[in-house]
mmCIF file of C-alpha atoms in Angstrom:
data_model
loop_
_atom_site.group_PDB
_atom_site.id
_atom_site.type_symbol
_atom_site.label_atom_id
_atom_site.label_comp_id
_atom_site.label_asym_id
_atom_site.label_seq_id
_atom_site.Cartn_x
_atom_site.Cartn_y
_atom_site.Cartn_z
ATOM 1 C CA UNK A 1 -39.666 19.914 27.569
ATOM 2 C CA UNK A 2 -41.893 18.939 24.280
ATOM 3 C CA UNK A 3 -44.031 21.809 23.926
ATOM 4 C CA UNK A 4 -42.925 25.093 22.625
ATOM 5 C CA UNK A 5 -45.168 27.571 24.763
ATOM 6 C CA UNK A 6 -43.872 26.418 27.711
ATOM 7 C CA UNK A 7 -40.875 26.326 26.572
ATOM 8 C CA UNK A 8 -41.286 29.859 25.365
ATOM 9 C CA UNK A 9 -42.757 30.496 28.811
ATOM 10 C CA UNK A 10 -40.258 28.783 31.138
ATOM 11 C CA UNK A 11 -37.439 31.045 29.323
ATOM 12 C CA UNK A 12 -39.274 34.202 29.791
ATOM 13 C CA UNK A 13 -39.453 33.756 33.344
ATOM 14 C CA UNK A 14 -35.704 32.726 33.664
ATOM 15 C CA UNK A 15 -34.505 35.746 31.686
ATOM 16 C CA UNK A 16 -36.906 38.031 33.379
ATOM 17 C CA UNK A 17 -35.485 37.211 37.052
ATOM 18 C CA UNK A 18 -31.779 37.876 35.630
ATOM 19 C CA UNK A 19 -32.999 41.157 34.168
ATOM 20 C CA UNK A 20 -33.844 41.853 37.546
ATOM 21 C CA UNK A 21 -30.694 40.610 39.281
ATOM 22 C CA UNK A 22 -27.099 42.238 39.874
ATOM 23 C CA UNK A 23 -25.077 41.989 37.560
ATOM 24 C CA UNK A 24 -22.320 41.220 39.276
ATOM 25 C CA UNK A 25 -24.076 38.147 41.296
ATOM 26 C CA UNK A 26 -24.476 36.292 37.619
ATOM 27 C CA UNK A 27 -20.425 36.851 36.536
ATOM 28 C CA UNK A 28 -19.126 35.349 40.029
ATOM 29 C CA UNK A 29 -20.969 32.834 41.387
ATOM 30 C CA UNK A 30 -22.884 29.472 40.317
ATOM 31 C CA UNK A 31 -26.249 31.386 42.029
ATOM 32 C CA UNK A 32 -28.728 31.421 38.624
ATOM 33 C CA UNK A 33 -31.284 33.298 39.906
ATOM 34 C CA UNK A 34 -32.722 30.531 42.286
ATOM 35 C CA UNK A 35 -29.160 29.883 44.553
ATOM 36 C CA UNK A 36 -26.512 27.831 44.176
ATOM 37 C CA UNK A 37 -28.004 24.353 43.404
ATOM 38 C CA UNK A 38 -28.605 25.540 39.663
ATOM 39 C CA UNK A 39 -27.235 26.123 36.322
ATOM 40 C CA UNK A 40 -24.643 28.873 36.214
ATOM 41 C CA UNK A 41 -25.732 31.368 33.431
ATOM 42 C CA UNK A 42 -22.463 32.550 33.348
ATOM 43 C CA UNK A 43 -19.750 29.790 32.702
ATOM 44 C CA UNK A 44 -20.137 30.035 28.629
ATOM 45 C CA UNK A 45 -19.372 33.441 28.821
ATOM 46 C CA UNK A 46 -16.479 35.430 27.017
ATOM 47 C CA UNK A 47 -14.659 38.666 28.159
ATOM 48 C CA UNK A 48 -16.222 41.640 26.329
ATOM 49 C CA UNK A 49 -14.493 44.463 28.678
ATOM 50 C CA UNK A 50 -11.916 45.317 26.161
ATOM 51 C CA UNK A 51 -14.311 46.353 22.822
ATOM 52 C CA UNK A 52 -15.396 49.732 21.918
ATOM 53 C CA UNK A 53 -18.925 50.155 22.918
ATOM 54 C CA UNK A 54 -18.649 47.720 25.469
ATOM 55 C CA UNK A 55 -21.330 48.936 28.225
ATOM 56 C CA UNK A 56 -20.805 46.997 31.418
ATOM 57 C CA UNK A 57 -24.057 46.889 33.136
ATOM 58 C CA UNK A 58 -25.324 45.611 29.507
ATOM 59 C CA UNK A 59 -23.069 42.953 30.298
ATOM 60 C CA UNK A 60 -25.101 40.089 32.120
ATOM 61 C CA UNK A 61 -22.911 37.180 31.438
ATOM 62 C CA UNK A 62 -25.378 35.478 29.290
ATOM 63 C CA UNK A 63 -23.386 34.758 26.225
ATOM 64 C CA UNK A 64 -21.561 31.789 24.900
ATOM 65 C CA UNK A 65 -18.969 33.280 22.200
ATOM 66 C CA UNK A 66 -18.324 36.765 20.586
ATOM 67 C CA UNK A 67 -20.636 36.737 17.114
ATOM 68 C CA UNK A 68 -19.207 40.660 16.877
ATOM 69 C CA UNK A 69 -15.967 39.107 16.489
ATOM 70 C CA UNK A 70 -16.382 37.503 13.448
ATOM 71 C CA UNK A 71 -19.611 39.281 12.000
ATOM 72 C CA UNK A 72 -18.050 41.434 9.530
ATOM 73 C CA UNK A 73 -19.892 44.351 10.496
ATOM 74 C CA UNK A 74 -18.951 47.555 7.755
ATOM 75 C CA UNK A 75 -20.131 50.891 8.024
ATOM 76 C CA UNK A 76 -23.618 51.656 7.488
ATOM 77 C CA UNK A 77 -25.122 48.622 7.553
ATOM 78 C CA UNK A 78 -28.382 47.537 9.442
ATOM 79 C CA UNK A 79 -27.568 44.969 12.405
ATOM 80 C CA UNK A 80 -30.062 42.025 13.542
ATOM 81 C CA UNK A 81 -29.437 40.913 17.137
ATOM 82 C CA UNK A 82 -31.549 38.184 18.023
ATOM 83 C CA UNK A 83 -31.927 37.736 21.702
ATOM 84 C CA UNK A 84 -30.446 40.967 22.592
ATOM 85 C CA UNK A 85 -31.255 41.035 26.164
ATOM 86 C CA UNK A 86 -29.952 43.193 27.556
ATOM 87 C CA UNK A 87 -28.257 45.249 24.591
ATOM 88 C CA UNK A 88 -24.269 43.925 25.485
ATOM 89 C CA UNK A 89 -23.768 42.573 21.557
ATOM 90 C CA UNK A 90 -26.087 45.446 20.338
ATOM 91 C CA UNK A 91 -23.684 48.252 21.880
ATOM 92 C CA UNK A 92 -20.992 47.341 20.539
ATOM 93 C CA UNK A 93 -21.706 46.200 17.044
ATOM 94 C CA UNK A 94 -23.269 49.825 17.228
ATOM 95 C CA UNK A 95 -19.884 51.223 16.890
ATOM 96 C CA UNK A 96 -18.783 48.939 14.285
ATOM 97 C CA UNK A 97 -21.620 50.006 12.039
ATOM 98 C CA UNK A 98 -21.680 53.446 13.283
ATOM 99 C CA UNK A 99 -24.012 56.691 13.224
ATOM 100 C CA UNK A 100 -24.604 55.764 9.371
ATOM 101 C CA UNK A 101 -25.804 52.397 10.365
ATOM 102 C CA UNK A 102 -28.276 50.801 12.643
ATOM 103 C CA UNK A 103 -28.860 48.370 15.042
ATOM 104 C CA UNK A 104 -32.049 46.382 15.879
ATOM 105 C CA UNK A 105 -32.486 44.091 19.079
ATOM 106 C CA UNK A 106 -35.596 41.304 19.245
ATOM 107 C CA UNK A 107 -36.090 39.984 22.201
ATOM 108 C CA UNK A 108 -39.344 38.122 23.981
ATOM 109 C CA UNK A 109 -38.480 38.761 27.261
ATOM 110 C CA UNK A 110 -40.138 42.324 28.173
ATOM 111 C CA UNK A 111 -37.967 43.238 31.076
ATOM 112 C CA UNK A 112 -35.011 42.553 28.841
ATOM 113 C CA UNK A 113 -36.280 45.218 26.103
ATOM 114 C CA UNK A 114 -37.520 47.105 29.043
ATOM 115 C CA UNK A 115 -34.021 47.169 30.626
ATOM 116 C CA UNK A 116 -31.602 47.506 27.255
ATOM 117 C CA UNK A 117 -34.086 50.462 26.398
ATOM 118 C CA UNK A 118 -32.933 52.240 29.889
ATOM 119 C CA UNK A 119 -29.335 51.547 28.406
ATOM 120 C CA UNK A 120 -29.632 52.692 25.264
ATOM 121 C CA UNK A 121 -31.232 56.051 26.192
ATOM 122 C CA UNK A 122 -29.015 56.905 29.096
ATOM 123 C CA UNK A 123 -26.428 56.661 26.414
ATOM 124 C CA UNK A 124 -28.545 58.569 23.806
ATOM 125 C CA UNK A 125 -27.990 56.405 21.403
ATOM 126 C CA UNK A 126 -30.011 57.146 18.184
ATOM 127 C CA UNK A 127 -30.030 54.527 15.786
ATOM 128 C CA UNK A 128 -30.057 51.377 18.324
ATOM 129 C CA UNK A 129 -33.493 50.221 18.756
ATOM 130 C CA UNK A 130 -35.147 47.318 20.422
ATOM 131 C CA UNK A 131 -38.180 45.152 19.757
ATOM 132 C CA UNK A 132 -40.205 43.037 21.315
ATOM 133 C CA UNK A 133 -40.763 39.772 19.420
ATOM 134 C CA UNK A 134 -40.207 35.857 18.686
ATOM 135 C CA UNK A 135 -37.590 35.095 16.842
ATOM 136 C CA UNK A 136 -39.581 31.858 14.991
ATOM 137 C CA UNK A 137 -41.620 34.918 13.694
ATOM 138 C CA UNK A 138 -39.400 38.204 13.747
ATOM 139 C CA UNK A 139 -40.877 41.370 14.011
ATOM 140 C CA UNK A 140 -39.056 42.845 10.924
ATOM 141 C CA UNK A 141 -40.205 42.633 6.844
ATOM 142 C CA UNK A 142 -38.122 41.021 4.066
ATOM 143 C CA UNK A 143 -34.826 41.499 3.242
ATOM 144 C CA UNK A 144 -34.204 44.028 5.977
ATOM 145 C CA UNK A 145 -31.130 43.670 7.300
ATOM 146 C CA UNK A 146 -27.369 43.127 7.202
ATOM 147 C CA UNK A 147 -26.263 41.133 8.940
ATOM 148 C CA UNK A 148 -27.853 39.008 12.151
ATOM 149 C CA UNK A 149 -26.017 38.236 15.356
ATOM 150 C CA UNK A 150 -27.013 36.168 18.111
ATOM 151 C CA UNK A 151 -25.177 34.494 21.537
ATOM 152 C CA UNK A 152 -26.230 32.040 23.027
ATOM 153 C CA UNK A 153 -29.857 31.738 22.423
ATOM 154 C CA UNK A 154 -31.296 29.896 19.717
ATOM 155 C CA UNK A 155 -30.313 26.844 21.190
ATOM 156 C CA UNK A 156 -33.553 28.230 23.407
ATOM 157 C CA UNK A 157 -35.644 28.242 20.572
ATOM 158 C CA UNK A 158 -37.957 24.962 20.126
ATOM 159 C CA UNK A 159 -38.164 25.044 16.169
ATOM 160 C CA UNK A 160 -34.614 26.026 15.129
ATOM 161 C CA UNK A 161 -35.782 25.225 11.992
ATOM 162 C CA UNK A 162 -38.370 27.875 12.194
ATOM 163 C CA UNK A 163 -35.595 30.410 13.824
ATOM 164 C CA UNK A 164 -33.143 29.735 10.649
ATOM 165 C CA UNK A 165 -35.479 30.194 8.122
ATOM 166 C CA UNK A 166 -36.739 33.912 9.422
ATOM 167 C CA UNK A 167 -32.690 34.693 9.607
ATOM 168 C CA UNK A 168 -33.037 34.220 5.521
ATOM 169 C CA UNK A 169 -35.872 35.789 5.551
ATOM 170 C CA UNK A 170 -34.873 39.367 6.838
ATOM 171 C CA UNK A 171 -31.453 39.081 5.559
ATOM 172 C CA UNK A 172 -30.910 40.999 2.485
ATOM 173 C CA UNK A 173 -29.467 39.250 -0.332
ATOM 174 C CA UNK A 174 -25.683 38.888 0.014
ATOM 175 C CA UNK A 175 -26.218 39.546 4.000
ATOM 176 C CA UNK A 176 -24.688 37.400 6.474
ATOM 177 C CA UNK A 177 -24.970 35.864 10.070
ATOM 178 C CA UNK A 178 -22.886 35.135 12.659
ATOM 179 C CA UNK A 179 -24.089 33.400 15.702
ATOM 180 C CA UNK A 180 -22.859 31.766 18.411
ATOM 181 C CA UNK A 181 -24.378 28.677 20.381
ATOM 182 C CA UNK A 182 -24.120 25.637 22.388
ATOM 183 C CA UNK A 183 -24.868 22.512 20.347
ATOM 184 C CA UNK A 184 -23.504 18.588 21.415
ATOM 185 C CA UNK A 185 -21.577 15.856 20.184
ATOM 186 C CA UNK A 186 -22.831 12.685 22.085
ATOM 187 C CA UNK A 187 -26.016 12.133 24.063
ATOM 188 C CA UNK A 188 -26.885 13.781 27.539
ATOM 189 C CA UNK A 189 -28.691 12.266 29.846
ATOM 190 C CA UNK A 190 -32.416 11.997 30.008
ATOM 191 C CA UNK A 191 -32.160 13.426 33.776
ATOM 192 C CA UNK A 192 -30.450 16.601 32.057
ATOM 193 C CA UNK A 193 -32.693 16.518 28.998
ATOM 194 C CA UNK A 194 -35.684 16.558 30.578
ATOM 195 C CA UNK A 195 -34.412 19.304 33.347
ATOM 196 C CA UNK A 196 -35.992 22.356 32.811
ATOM 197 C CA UNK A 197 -33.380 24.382 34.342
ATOM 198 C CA UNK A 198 -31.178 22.794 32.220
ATOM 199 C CA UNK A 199 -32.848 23.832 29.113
ATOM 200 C CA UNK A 200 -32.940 27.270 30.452
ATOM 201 C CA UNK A 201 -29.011 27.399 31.188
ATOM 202 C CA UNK A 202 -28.721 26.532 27.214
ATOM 203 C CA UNK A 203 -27.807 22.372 28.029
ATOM 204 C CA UNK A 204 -31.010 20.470 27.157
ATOM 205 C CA UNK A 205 -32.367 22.320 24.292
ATOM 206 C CA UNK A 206 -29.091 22.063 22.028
ATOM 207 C CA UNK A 207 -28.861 19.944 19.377
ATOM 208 C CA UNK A 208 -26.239 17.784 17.889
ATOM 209 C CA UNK A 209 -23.627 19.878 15.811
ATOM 210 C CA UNK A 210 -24.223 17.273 12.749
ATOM 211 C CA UNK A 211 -27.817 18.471 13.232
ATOM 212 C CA UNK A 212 -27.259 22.023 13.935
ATOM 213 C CA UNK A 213 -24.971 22.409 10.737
ATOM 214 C CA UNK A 214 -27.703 20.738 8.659
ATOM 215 C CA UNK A 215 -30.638 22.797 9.367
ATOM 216 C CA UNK A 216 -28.506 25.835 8.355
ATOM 217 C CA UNK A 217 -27.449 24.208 5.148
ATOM 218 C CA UNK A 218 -31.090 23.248 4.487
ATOM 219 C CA UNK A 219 -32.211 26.920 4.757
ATOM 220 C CA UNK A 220 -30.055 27.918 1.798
ATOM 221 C CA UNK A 221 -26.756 29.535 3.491
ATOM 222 C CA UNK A 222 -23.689 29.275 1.396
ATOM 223 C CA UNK A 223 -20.243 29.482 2.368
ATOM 224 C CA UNK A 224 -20.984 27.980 6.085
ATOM 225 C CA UNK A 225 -18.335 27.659 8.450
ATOM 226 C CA UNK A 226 -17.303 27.039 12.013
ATOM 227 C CA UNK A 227 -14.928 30.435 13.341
ATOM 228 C CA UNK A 228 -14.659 29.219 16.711
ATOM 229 C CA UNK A 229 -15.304 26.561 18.812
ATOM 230 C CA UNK A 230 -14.813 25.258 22.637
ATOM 231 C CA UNK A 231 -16.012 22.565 24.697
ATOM 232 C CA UNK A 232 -17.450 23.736 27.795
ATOM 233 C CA UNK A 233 -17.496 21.904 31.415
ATOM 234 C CA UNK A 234 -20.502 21.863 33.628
ATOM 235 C CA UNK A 235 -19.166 21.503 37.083
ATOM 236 C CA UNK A 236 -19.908 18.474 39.145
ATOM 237 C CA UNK A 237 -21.358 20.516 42.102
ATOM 238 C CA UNK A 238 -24.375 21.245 39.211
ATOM 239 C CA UNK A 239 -24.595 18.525 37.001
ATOM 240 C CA UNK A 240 -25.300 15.955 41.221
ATOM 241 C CA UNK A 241 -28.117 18.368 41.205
ATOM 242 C CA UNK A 242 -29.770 16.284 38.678
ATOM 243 C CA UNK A 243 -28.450 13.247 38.642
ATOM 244 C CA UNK A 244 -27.035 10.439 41.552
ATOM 245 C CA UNK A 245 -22.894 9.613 41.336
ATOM 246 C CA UNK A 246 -23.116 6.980 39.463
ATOM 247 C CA UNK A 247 -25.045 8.459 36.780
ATOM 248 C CA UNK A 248 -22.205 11.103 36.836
ATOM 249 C CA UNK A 249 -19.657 8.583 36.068
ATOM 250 C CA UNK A 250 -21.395 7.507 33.256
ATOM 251 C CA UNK A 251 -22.036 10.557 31.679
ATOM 252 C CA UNK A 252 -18.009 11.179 32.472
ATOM 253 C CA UNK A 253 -17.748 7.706 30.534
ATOM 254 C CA UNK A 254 -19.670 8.445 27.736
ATOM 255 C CA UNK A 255 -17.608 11.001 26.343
ATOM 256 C CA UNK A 256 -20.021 13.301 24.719
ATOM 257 C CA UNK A 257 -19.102 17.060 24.948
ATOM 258 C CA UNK A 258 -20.873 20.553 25.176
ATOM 259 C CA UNK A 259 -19.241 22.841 23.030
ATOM 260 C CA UNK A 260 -19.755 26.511 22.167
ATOM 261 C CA UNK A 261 -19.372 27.276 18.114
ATOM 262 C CA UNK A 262 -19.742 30.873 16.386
ATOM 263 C CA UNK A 263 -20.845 29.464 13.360
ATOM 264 C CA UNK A 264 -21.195 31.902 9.964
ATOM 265 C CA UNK A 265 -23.359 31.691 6.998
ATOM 266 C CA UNK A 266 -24.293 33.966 4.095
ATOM 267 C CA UNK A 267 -27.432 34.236 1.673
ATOM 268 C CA UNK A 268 -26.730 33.872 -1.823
ATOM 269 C CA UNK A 269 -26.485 38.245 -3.352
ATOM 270 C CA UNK A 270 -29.184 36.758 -6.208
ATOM 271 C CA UNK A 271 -31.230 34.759 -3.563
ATOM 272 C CA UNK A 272 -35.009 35.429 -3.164
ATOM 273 C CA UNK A 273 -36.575 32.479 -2.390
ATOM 274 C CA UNK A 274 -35.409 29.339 0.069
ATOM 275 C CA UNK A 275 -35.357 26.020 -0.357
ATOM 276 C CA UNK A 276 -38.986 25.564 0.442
ATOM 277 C CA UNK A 277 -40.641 28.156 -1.631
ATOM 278 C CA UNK A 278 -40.769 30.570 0.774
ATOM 279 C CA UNK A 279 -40.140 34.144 -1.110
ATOM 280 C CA UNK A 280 -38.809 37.800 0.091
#
């Protein structure tokens, strides 16, 4: 899984079929959207039902953490959700920001945008809006926004490096992220790195956490730290699908983990430019 369009690619398709699919099919079974010898979407997922905003059939089970949770979203501001399928984080940091505010959701899957745009105007929402675009090159000028949010996706990204620095970008000075994602400590397997399903269920294409924490450091966030974090367990029944018993065992042996992390950052209030030159 080395080159970024079909990376890009493979993830549209993925995402497209669960835009398609019920709901409910993706919250209580280990079905994916190809049957049950597949990554569940849904195991990384946290319990939403109880915020204001929440919109259920938003919901599709696709997240890893709760970014709203720990976003510090204040009235009025402009909200960034990158990879806002289909709208579930959007909604509800919509009432946290309120009507003064606004909410903006990129994602590069069209019947995700297609299907959180049904949402949002059913519920005649106003001031949530959502994009199509790549979130290594966001749709959105300089020093835009708020705050960002994302779950669970730019571990899909190829170049997190490239996904980080437009995050600076479009953050105003003094804005903020919070994002969750999957990232590792310990080596997978090359039968799981090289899965494409895998990558798509948000194993194979995370990084180390060392790794992870360094690339937003390098971008120029201050004041970084870790708000939450989990280890997460692929069952058995999933991870045979791509490897033999033995290479189970091993894997089992080798104790390195999968864990979830809503990680926070902020951009300096006098920032402009990052560490590379790059310039609002």
């Amino acid at each position: 899984m080395e080159n970024s369009e079909k990376i890009k690619e493979l993830v549209r398709e993925k995402y497209g079929q669960i835009a398609t699919q019920d709901p409910e099919l993706n919250a209580t079974s280990c079905c994916g959207v190809d049957g049950c010898t597949t990554i569940d979407y849904s195991i990384f997922s946290e319990d939403y039902s109880g915020l204001e905003g929440y919109v259920k059939s938003a919901d599709l089970k696709l997240g890893c953490g709760m970014p709203v949770k720990y976003a510090g979203i204040s009235r009025g501001d402009t909200v960034l959700d990158l990879g806002s399928g289909a709208g579930n984080d959007a909604f509800v940091s919509r009432v946290l920001t309120g009507e003064g505010g606004e909410v903006i959701g990129v994602d590069m899957t069209e019947k995700m945008i297609e299907l959180s745009r049904q949402h949002a105007k059913s519920l005649g929402l106003k001031n949530v809006q959502f994009r199509l675009g790549d979130i290594e090159d966001l749709p959105l000028a300089g020093d835009r926004v708020d705050v960002v949010i994302s779950n669970c996706v730019l571990n899909l990204v190829p170049s997190k490096r490239k996904a980080f620095a437009e995050i600076f970008r479009v953050l105003r000075p003094g804005g903020h992220f919070a994002i969750s994602d999957v990232v590792l400590k310990g080596e997978l397997p090359i039968e799981i790195r090289e899965a494409a399903e895998m990558y798509a269920g948000c194993v194979a294409g995370a990084l180390q956490r060392s790794d992870y924490l360094g690339i937003v450091h390098d971008t120029g966030f201050q004041s970084v730290s870790i708000k939450a974090e989990k280890e997460i367990t692929i069952p058995d029944e999933i991870l045979l699908n791509y490897m033999d018993e033995d290479g189970l065992k091993a894997f089992k042996e080798s104790e390195t983990g999968i864990y979830s992390i809503t990680v926070t950052g902020f951009k300096e209030a006098n920032a402009c430019c990052d560490p590379n030159g790059n310039c609002c």
